[in-house]
GROMACS .gro file of C-alpha atoms in nm:
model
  345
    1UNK     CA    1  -0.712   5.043   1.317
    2UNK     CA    2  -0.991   5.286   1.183
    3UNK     CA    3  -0.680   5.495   1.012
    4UNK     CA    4  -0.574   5.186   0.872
    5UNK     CA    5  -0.904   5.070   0.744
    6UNK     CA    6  -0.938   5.404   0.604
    7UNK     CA    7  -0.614   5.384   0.399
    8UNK     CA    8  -0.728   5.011   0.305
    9UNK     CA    9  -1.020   5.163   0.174
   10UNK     CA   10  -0.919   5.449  -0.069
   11UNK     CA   11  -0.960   5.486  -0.440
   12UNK     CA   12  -0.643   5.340  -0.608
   13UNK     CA   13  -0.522   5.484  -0.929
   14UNK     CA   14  -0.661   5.321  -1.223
   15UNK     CA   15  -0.434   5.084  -1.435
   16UNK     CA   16  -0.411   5.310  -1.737
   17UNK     CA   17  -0.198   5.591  -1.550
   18UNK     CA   18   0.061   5.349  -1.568
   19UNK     CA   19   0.345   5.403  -1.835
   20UNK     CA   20   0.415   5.077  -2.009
   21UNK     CA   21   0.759   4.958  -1.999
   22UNK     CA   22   0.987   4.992  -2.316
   23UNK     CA   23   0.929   4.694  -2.531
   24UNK     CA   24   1.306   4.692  -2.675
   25UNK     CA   25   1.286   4.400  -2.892
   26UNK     CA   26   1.001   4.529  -3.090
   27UNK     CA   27   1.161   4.914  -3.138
   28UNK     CA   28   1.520   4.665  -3.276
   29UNK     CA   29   1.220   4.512  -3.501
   30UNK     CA   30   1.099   4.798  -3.613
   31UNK     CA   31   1.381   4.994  -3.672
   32UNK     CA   32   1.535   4.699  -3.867
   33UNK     CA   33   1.257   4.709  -4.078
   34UNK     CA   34   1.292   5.062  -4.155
   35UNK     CA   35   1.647   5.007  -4.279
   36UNK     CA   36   1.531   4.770  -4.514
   37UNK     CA   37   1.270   4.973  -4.664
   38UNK     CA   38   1.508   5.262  -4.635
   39UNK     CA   39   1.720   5.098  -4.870
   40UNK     CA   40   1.471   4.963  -5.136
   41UNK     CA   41   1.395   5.294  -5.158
   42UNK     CA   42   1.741   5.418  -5.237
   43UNK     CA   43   1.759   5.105  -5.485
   44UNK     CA   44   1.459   5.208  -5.642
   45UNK     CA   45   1.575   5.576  -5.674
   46UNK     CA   46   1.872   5.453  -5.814
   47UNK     CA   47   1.689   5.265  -6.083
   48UNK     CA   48   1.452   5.526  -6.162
   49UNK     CA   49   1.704   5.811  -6.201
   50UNK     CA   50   1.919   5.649  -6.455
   51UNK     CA   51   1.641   5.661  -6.691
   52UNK     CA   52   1.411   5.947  -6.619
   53UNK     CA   53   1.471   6.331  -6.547
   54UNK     CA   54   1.589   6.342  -6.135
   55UNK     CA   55   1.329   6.633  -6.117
   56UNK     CA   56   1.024   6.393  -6.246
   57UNK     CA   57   1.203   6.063  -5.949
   58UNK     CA   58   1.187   6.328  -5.676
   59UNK     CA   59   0.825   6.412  -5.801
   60UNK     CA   60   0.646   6.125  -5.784
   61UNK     CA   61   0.862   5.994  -5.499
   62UNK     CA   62   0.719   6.278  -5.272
   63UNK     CA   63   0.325   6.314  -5.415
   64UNK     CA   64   0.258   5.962  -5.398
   65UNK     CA   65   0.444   5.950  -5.047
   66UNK     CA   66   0.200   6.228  -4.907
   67UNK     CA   67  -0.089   6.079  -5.147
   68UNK     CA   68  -0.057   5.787  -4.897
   69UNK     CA   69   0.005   5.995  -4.561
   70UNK     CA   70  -0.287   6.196  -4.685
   71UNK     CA   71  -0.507   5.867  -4.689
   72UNK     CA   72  -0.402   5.763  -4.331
   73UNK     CA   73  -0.420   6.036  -4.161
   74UNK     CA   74  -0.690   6.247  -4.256
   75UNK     CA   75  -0.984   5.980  -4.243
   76UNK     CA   76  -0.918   5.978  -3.863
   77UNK     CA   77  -0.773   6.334  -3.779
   78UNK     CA   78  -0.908   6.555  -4.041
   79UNK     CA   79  -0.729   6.880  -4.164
   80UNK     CA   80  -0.690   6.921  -3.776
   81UNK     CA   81  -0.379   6.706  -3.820
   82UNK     CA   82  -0.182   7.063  -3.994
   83UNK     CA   83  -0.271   7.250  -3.688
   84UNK     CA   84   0.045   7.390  -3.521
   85UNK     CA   85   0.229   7.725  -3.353
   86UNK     CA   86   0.552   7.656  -3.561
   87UNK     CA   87   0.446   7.668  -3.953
   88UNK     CA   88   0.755   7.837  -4.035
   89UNK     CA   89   0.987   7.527  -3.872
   90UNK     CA   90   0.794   7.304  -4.041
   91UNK     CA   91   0.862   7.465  -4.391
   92UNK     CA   92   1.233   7.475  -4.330
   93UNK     CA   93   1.244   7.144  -4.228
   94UNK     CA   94   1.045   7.014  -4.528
   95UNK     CA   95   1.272   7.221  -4.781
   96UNK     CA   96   1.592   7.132  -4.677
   97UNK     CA   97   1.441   6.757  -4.624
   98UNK     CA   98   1.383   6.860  -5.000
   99UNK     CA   99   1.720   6.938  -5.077
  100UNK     CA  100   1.869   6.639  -4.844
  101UNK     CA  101   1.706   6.418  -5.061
  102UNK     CA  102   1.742   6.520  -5.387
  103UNK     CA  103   2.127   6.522  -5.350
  104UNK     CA  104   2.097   6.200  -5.244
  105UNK     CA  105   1.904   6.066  -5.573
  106UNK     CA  106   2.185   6.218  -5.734
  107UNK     CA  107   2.461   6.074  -5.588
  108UNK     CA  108   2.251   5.753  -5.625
  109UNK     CA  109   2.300   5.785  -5.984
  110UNK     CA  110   2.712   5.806  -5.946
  111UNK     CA  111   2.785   5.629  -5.727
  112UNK     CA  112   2.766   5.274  -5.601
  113UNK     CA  113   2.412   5.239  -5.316
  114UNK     CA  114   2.669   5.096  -5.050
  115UNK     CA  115   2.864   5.392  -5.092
  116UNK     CA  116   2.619   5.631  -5.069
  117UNK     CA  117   2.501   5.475  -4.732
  118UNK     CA  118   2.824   5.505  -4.575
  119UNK     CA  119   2.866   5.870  -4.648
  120UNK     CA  120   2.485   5.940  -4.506
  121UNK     CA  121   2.618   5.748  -4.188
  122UNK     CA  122   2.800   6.078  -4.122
  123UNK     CA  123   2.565   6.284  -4.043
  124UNK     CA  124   2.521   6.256  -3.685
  125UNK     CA  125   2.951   6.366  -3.710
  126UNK     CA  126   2.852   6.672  -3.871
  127UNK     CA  127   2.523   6.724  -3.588
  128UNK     CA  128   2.757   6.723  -3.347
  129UNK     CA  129   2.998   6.971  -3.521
  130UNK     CA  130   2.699   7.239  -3.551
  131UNK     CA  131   2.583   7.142  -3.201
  132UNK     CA  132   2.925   7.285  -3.071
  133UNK     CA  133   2.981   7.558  -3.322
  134UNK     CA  134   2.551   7.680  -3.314
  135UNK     CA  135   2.448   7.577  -2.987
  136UNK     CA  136   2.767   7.625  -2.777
  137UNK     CA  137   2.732   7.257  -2.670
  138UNK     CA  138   2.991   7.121  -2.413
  139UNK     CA  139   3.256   6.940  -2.596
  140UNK     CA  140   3.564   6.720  -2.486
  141UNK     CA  141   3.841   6.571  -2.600
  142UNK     CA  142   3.714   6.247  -2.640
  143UNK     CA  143   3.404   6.356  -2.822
  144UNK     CA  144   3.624   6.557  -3.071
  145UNK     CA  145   3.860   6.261  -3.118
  146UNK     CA  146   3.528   6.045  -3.199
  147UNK     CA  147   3.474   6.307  -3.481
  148UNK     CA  148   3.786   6.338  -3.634
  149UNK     CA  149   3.823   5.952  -3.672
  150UNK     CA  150   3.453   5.925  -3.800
  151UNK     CA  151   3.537   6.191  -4.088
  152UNK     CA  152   3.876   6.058  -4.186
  153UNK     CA  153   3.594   5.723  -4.257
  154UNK     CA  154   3.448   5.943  -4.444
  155UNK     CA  155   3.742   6.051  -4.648
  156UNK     CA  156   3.819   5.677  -4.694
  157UNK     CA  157   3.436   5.597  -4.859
  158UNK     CA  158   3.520   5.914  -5.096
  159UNK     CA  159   3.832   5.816  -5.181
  160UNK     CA  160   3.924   6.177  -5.326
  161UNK     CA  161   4.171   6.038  -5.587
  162UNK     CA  162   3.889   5.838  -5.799
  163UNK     CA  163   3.761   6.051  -6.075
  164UNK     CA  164   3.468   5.854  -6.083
  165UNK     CA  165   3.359   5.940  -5.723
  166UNK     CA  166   3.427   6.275  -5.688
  167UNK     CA  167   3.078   6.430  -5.815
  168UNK     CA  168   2.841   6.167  -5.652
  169UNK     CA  169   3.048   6.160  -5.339
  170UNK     CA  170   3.008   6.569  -5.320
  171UNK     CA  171   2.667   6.517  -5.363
  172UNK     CA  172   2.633   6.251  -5.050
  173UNK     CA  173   2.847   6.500  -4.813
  174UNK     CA  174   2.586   6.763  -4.909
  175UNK     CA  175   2.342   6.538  -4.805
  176UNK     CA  176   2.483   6.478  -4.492
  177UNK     CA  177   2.576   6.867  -4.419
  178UNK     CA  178   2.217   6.918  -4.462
  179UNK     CA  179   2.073   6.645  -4.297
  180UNK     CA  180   2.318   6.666  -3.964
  181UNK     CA  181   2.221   7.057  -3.977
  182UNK     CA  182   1.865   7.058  -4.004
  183UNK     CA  183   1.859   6.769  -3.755
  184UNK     CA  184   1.993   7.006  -3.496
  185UNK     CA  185   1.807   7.291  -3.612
  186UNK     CA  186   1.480   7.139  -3.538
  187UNK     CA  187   1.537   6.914  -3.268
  188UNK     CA  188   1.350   7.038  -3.040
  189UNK     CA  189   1.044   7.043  -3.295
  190UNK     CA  190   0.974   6.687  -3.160
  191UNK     CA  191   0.899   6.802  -2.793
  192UNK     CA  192   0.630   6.985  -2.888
  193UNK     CA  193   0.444   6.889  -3.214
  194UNK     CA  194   0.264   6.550  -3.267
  195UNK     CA  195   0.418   6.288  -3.504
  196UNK     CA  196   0.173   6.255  -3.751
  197UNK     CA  197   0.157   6.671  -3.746
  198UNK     CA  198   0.558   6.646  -3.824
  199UNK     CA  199   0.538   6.372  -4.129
  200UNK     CA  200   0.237   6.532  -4.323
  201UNK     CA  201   0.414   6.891  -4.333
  202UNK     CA  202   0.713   6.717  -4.409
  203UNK     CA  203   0.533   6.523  -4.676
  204UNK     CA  204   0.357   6.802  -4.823
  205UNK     CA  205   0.619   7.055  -4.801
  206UNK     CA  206   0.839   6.788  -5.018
  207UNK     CA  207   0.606   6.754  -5.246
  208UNK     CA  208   0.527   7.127  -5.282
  209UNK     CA  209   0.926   7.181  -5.349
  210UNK     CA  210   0.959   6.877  -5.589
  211UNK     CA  211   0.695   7.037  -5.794
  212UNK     CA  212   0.957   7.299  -5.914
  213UNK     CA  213   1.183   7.041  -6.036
  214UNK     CA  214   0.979   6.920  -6.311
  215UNK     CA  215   1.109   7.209  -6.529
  216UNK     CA  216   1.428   7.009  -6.599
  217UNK     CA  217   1.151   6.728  -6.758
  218UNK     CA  218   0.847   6.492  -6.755
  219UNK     CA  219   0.884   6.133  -6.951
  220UNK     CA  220   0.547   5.932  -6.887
  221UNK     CA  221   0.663   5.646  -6.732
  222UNK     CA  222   0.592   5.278  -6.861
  223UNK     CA  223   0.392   5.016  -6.701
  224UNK     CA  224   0.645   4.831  -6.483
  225UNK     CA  225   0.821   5.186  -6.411
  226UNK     CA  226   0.475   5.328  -6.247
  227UNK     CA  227   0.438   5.010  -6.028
  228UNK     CA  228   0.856   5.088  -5.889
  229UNK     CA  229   0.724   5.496  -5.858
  230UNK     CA  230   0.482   5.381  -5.640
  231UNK     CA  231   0.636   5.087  -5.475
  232UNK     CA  232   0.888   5.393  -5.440
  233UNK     CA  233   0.630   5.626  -5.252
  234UNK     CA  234   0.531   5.369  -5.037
  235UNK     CA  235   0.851   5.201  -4.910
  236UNK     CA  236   1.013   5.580  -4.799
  237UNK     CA  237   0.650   5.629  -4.629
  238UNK     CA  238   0.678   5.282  -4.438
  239UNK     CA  239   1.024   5.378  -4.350
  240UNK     CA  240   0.909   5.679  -4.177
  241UNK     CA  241   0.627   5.511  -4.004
  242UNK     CA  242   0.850   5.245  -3.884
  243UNK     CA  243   1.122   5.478  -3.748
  244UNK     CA  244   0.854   5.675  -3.580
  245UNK     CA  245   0.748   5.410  -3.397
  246UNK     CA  246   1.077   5.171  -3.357
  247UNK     CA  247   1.183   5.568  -3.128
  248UNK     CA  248   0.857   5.508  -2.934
  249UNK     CA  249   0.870   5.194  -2.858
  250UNK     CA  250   1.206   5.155  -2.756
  251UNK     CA  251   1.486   5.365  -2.654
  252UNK     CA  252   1.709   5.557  -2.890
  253UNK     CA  253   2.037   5.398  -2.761
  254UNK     CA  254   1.859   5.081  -2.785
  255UNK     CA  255   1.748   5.082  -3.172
  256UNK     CA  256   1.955   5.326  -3.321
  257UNK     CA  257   2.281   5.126  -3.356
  258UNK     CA  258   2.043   4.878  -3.573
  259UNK     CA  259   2.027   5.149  -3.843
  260UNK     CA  260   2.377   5.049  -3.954
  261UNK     CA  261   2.264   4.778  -4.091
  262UNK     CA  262   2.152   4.973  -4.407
  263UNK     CA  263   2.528   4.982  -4.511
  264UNK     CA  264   2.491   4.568  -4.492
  265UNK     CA  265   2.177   4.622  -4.748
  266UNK     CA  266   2.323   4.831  -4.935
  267UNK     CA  267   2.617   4.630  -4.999
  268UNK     CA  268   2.369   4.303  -5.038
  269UNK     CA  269   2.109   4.477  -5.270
  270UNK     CA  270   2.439   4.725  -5.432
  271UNK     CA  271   2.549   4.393  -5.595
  272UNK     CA  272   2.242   4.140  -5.668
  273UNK     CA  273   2.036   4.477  -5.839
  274UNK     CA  274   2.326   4.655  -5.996
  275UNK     CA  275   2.659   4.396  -6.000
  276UNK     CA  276   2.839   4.681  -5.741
  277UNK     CA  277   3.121   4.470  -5.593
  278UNK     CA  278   3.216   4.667  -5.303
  279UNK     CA  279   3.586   4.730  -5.298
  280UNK     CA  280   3.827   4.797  -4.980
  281UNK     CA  281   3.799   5.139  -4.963
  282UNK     CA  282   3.434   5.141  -4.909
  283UNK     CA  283   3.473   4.880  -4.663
  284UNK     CA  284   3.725   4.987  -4.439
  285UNK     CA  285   3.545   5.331  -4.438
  286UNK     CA  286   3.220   5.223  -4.380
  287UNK     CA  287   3.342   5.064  -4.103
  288UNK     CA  288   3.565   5.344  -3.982
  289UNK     CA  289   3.237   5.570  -4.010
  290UNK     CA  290   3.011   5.285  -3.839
  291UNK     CA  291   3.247   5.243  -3.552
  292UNK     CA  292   3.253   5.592  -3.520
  293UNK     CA  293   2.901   5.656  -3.490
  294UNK     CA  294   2.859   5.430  -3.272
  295UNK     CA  295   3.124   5.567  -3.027
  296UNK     CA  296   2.978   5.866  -3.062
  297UNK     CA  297   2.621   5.751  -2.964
  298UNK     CA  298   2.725   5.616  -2.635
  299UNK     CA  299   2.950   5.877  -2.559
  300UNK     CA  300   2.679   6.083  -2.573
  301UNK     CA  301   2.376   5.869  -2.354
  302UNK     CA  302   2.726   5.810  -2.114
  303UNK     CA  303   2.768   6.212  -2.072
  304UNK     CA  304   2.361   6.277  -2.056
  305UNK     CA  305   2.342   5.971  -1.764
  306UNK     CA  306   2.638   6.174  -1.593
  307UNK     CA  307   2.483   6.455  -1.604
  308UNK     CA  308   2.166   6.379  -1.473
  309UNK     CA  309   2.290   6.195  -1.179
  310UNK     CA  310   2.485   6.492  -1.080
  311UNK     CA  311   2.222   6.741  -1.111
  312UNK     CA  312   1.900   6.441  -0.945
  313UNK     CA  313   1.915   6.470  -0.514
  314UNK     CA  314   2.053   6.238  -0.308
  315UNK     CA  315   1.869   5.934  -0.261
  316UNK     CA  316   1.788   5.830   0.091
  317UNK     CA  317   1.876   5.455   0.226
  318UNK     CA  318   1.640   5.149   0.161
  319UNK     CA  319   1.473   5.059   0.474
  320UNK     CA  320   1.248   5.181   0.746
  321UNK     CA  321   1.305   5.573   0.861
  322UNK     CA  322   1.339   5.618   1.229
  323UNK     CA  323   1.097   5.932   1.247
  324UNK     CA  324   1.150   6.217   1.516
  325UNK     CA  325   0.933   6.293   1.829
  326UNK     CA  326   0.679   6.563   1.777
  327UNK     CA  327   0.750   6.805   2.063
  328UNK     CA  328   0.358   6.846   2.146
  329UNK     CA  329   0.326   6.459   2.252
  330UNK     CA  330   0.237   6.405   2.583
  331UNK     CA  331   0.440   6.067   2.634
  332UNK     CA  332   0.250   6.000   3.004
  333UNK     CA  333  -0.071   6.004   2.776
  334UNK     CA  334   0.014   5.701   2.544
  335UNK     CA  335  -0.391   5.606   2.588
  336UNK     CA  336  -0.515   5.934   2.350
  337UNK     CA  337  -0.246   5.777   2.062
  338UNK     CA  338  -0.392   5.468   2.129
  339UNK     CA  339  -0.047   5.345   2.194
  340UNK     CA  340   0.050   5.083   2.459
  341UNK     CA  341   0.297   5.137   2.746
  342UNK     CA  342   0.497   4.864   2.558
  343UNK     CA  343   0.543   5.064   2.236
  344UNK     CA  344   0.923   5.191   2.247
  345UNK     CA  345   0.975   5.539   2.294
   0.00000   0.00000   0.00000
């Protein structure tokens, strides 16, 4: 009774320790709002690009994007927030982030926004190629059929024989490349830097690159231009905050098939901004590439669950464990274990 009392008695842990459980419908919230913004920022790149230098877009897309991370973050964190072991990965993954998105301003400006969307949807295809190829990653057949299928998608979007698709789609697989690269690259980047560390070196890297671009030209833009620069900024900011936190708050096999719903925005917002009527080829691939990606997804989360189950211990049955004798009892003694003689052995 005194033991008993005693364990009665002693300090529980305190409520915070506890993890909160994964709040799924807010990360699907969240990460559907970053598609949206993700793709008024593509339609205002689009805009912007066919009538002022690419070099000047990218410019003032990036400064006024880590103008506003710059006002966030630093109030609370100070220039603490650039402290890291890994400058060099951050500048590598801030210039080809660069790159990445300049090619896709370009092929914004050739090709139809839908269109673009669905080749960027191919980018986890070509992570997984470099995963394999780079990192020696366990493949199968099934995983390799997934990618073949998801880049004949992608041959469909492109639809090689239209002269007036060629350069912009080149431009969107570059993106891609770069993006599924880098992605794999760094991945590991997350494990060990903070969040807001990651987006302001992205942010000012970007904008450090982008600065070099405004050799090819500067036009001053005019009133209602400078409101979509900054509405510009802002939206591909919000897009990263949301994403950032749609991945914390929920799972990524939860939230991430919701980010296919940019190629539904992009075909909405494609034709009410720009009259883009989307035509079968970009259809049929899009959803070739979709499909794809998604396959691929749980493919993956199936394999990872596999493996850990294999590799966790055996767990032992529900229910009360019969324990064994310790071979110092003296059983004609029950009184010093303050046992009766009606306990069973």
């Amino acid at each position: 009774m005194q033991s008993a009392a005693r364990a009665s008695a002693a300090p529980r842990p305190p409520v915070e320790t506890v993890r909160p459980a994964d709040n799924i419908p807010l990360g699907i919230a969240l990460m559907i709002g970053a598609t949206v913004l993700l793709t008024l920022s593509n339609a205002f790149s689009k805009h912007l690009v066919a009538h002022y230098p690419v070099g000047e877009v990218m410019f003032l897309r990036s400064f006024i994007a880590f103008g506003l991370v710059c006002a966030f973050l630093l109030p609370a964190a100070g220039l603490g927030v650039f402290r890291t072991q890994r400058p060099g990965a951050h500048v590598a993954r801030g210039l080809s982030q660069a790159i990445s998105q300049t090619l896709t301003v370009l092929a914004l400006g050739l090709m139809p926004l839908a269109g673009v969307t669905a080749i960027g949807f191919s980018a986890p295809l070509f992570a997984a190629v470099v995963a394999i190829l780079w990192h020696k990653e366990a493949s199968d057949p099934v995983r390799w059929g997934v990618l073949v299928v998801g880049f004949l998608g992608v041959l469909v979007v492109t639809n090689p024989g239209a002269d007036s698709l060629q350069v912009g789609a080149l431009f969107a697989l570059g993106n891609a490349v770069m993006y599924g690269t880098v992605t794999v690259a760094v991945r590991g980047m997350a494990k060990t830097e903070k969040a807001s560390t990651l987006l302001i070196w992205q942010m000012a890297v970007m904008a450090a690159a982008h600065t070099l671009l405004l050799v090819f030209g500067f036009r001053w833009p005019s009133g209602t231009d400078a409101v979509l620069f900054g509405l510009l900024g802002a939206s591909n900011v919000g897009a990263q905050y949301l994403w950032t936190r749609a991945l914390a708050a929920a799972p990524a096999t939860a939230v991430s098939p919701f980010y296919y719903l940019m190629l539904v925005w992009g075909m909405g917002l494609g034709y009410l901004a720009f009259g883009e009527v989307p035509n079968l080829h970009l259809v049929v691939g899009g959803v070739i590439v979709v499909v794809a990606g998604g396959l691929l997804l749980w493919h993956e989360t199936w394999m990872r669950g596999t493996s850990t189950r294999a590799t966790s211990p055996p767990r032992r049955a529900a229910g009360p464990q019969r324990l064994s004798r310790p071979a110092a009892v003296r059983l004609d003694r029950p009184e010093a274990l303050r046992l009766s003689r009606d306990c069973p052995a």
